[in-house]
C-alpha positions as CSV (number, residue, x, y, z in Angstrom):
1,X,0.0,0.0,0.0
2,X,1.3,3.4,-0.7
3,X,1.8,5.6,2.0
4,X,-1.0,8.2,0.2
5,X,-3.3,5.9,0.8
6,X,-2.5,5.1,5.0
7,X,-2.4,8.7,5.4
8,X,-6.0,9.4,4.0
9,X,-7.3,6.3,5.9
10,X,-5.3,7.4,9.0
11,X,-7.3,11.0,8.3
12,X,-10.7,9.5,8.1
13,X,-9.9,7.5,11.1
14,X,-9.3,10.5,13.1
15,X,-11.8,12.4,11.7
16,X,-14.8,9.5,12.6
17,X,-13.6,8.2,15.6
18,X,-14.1,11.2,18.0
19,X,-17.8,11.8,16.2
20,X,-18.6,7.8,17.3
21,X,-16.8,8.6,21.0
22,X,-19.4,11.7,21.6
23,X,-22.3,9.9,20.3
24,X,-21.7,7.0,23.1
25,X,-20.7,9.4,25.5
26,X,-23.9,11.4,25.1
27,X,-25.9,8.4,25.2
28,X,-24.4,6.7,27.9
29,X,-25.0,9.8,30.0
30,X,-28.3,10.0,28.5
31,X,-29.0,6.3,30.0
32,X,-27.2,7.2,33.2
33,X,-29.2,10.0,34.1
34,X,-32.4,8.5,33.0
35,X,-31.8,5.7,35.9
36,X,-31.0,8.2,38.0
37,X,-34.0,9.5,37.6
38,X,-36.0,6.3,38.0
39,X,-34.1,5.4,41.4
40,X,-35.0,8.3,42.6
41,X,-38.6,8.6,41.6
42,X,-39.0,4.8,42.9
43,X,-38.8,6.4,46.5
44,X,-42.0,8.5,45.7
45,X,-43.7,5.6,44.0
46,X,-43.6,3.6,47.4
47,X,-45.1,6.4,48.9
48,X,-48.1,6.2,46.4
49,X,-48.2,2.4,47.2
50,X,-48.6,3.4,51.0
51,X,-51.8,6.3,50.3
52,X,-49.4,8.8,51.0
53,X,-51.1,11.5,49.4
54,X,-54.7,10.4,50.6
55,X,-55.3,7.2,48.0
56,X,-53.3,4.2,47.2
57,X,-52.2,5.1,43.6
58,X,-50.2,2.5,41.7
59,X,-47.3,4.1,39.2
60,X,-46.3,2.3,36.4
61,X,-43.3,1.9,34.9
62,X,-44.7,4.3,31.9
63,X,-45.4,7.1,34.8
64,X,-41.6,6.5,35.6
65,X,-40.4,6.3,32.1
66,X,-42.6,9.6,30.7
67,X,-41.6,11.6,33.7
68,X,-38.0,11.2,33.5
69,X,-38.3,11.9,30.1
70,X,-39.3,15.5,30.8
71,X,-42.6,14.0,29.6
72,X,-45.6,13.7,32.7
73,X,-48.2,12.1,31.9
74,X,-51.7,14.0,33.2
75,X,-52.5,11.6,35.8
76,X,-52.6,11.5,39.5
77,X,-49.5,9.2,39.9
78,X,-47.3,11.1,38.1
79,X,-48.8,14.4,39.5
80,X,-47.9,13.1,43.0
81,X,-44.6,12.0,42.3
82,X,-43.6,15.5,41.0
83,X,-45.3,16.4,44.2
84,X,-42.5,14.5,46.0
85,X,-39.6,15.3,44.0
86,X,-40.5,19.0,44.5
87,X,-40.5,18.1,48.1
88,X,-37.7,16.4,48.1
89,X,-35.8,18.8,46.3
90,X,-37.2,22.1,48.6
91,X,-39.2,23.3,45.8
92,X,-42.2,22.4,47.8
93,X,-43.1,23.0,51.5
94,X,-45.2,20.1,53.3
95,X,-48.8,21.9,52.9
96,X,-48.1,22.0,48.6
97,X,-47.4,25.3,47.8
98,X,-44.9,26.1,45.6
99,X,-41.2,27.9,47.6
100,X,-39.7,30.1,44.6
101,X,-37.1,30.6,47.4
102,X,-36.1,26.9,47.4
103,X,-36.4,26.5,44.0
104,X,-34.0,29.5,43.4
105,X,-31.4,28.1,45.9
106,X,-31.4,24.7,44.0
107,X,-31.1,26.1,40.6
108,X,-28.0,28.0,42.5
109,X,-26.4,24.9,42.7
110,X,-26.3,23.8,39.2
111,X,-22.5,24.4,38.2
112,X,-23.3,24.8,34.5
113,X,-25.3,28.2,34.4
114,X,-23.7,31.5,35.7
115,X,-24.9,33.9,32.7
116,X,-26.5,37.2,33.8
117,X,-29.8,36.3,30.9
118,X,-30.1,32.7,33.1
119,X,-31.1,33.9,36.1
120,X,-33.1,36.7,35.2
121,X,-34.8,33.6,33.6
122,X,-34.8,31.7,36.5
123,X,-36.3,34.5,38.5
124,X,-38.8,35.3,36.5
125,X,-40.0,31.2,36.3
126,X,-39.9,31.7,40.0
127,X,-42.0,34.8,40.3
128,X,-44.7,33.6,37.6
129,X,-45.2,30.4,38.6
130,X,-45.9,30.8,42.4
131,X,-49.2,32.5,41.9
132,X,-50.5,28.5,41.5
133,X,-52.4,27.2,44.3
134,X,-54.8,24.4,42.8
135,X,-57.2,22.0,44.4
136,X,-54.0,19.6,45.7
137,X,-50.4,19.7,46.0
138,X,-50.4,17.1,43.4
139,X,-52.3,19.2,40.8
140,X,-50.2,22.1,42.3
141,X,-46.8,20.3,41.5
142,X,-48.0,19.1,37.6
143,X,-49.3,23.1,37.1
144,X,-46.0,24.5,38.6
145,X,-43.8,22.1,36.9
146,X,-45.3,23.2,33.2
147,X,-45.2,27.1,34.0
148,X,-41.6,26.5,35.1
149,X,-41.0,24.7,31.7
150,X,-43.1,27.1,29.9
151,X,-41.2,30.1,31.3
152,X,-37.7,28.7,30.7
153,X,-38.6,28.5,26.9
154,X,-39.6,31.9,26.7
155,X,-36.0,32.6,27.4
156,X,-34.4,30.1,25.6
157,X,-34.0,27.5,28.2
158,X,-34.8,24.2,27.7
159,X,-36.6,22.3,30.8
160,X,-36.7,24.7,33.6
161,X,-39.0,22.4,35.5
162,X,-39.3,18.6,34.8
163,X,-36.0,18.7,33.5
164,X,-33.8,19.7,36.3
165,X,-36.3,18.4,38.8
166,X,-35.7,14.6,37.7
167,X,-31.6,15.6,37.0
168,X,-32.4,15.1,33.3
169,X,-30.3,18.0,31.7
170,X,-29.8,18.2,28.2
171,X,-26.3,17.7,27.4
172,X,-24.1,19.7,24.8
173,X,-20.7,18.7,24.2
């Protein structure tokens, strides 16, 4: 073979390679967070085994699935178990109103954000979407969840609410 040749292959090699290594990275991160997700939200679904919030509600797999996809599904299990997370994550106090203050101090702690047009968006989720006080925190949490969503897009922002909620955050390499 003539040298030509090795060096072209050698060129497409390098050139390939590193598209193939990001594509696996981003989906193995993409997979990692995802079951992340699901461990987490499996605590809140044994709390809807138990009647936690008032009935014994039964969350599927789906409810788990569609959630940490970014995705909720309009039904009482997964409006709980955002109920929970926001709980969990001091977005939520125990009575199911919505803490802009908590929510604010956790976005805080998200290392990849520091721009001055992110947390004017972040304040301005906060501020529009605490007005919500439905008939339960469940309803509360789904409402809350989509405003927050809503609002980060009017920015620019992608997933203000489900997404960072569940730790699934869009990754750009």
């Amino acid at each position: 073979m003539s040298k030509a040749f090795l060096y072209v292959i050698g060129a497409y090699s390098v050139a390939i390679f590193p598209n193939f290594v990001q594509a696996d990275y981003k989906q193995d991160y993409a997979e990692y967070t995802k079951n992340l997700c699901v461990q987490q939200l499996d605590v809140c679904r044994k709390q809807l085994a138990t009647g936690h919030y008032g009935t014994v509600l039964n969350a599927t797999d789906g409810d788990l699935n569609v959630l940490c996809d970014g995705k909720p599904r309009d039904n009482k299990a997964t409006q709980c178990m955002l109920a929970c997370q926001m709980k969990l994550k001091g977005w939520m106090d125990e009575s199911g109103l919505f803490q802009p203050s908590g929510y604010i101090e956790y976005m805080e702690g998200l290392p990849h954000k520091t721009d001055a047009k992110y947390w004017e968006a972040v304040e301005a989720a906060a501020a529009s979407c605490s007005v919500y006080a439905t008939l339960n925190e469940c309803e509360t949490a789904y409402v809350t969840a989509k405003c927050l969503a809503d609002e980060g897009h009017k920015y620019g922002y992608d997933g203000f609410g489900v997404h960072y909620l569940t730790y699934i955050v869009t990754v750009y390499l």
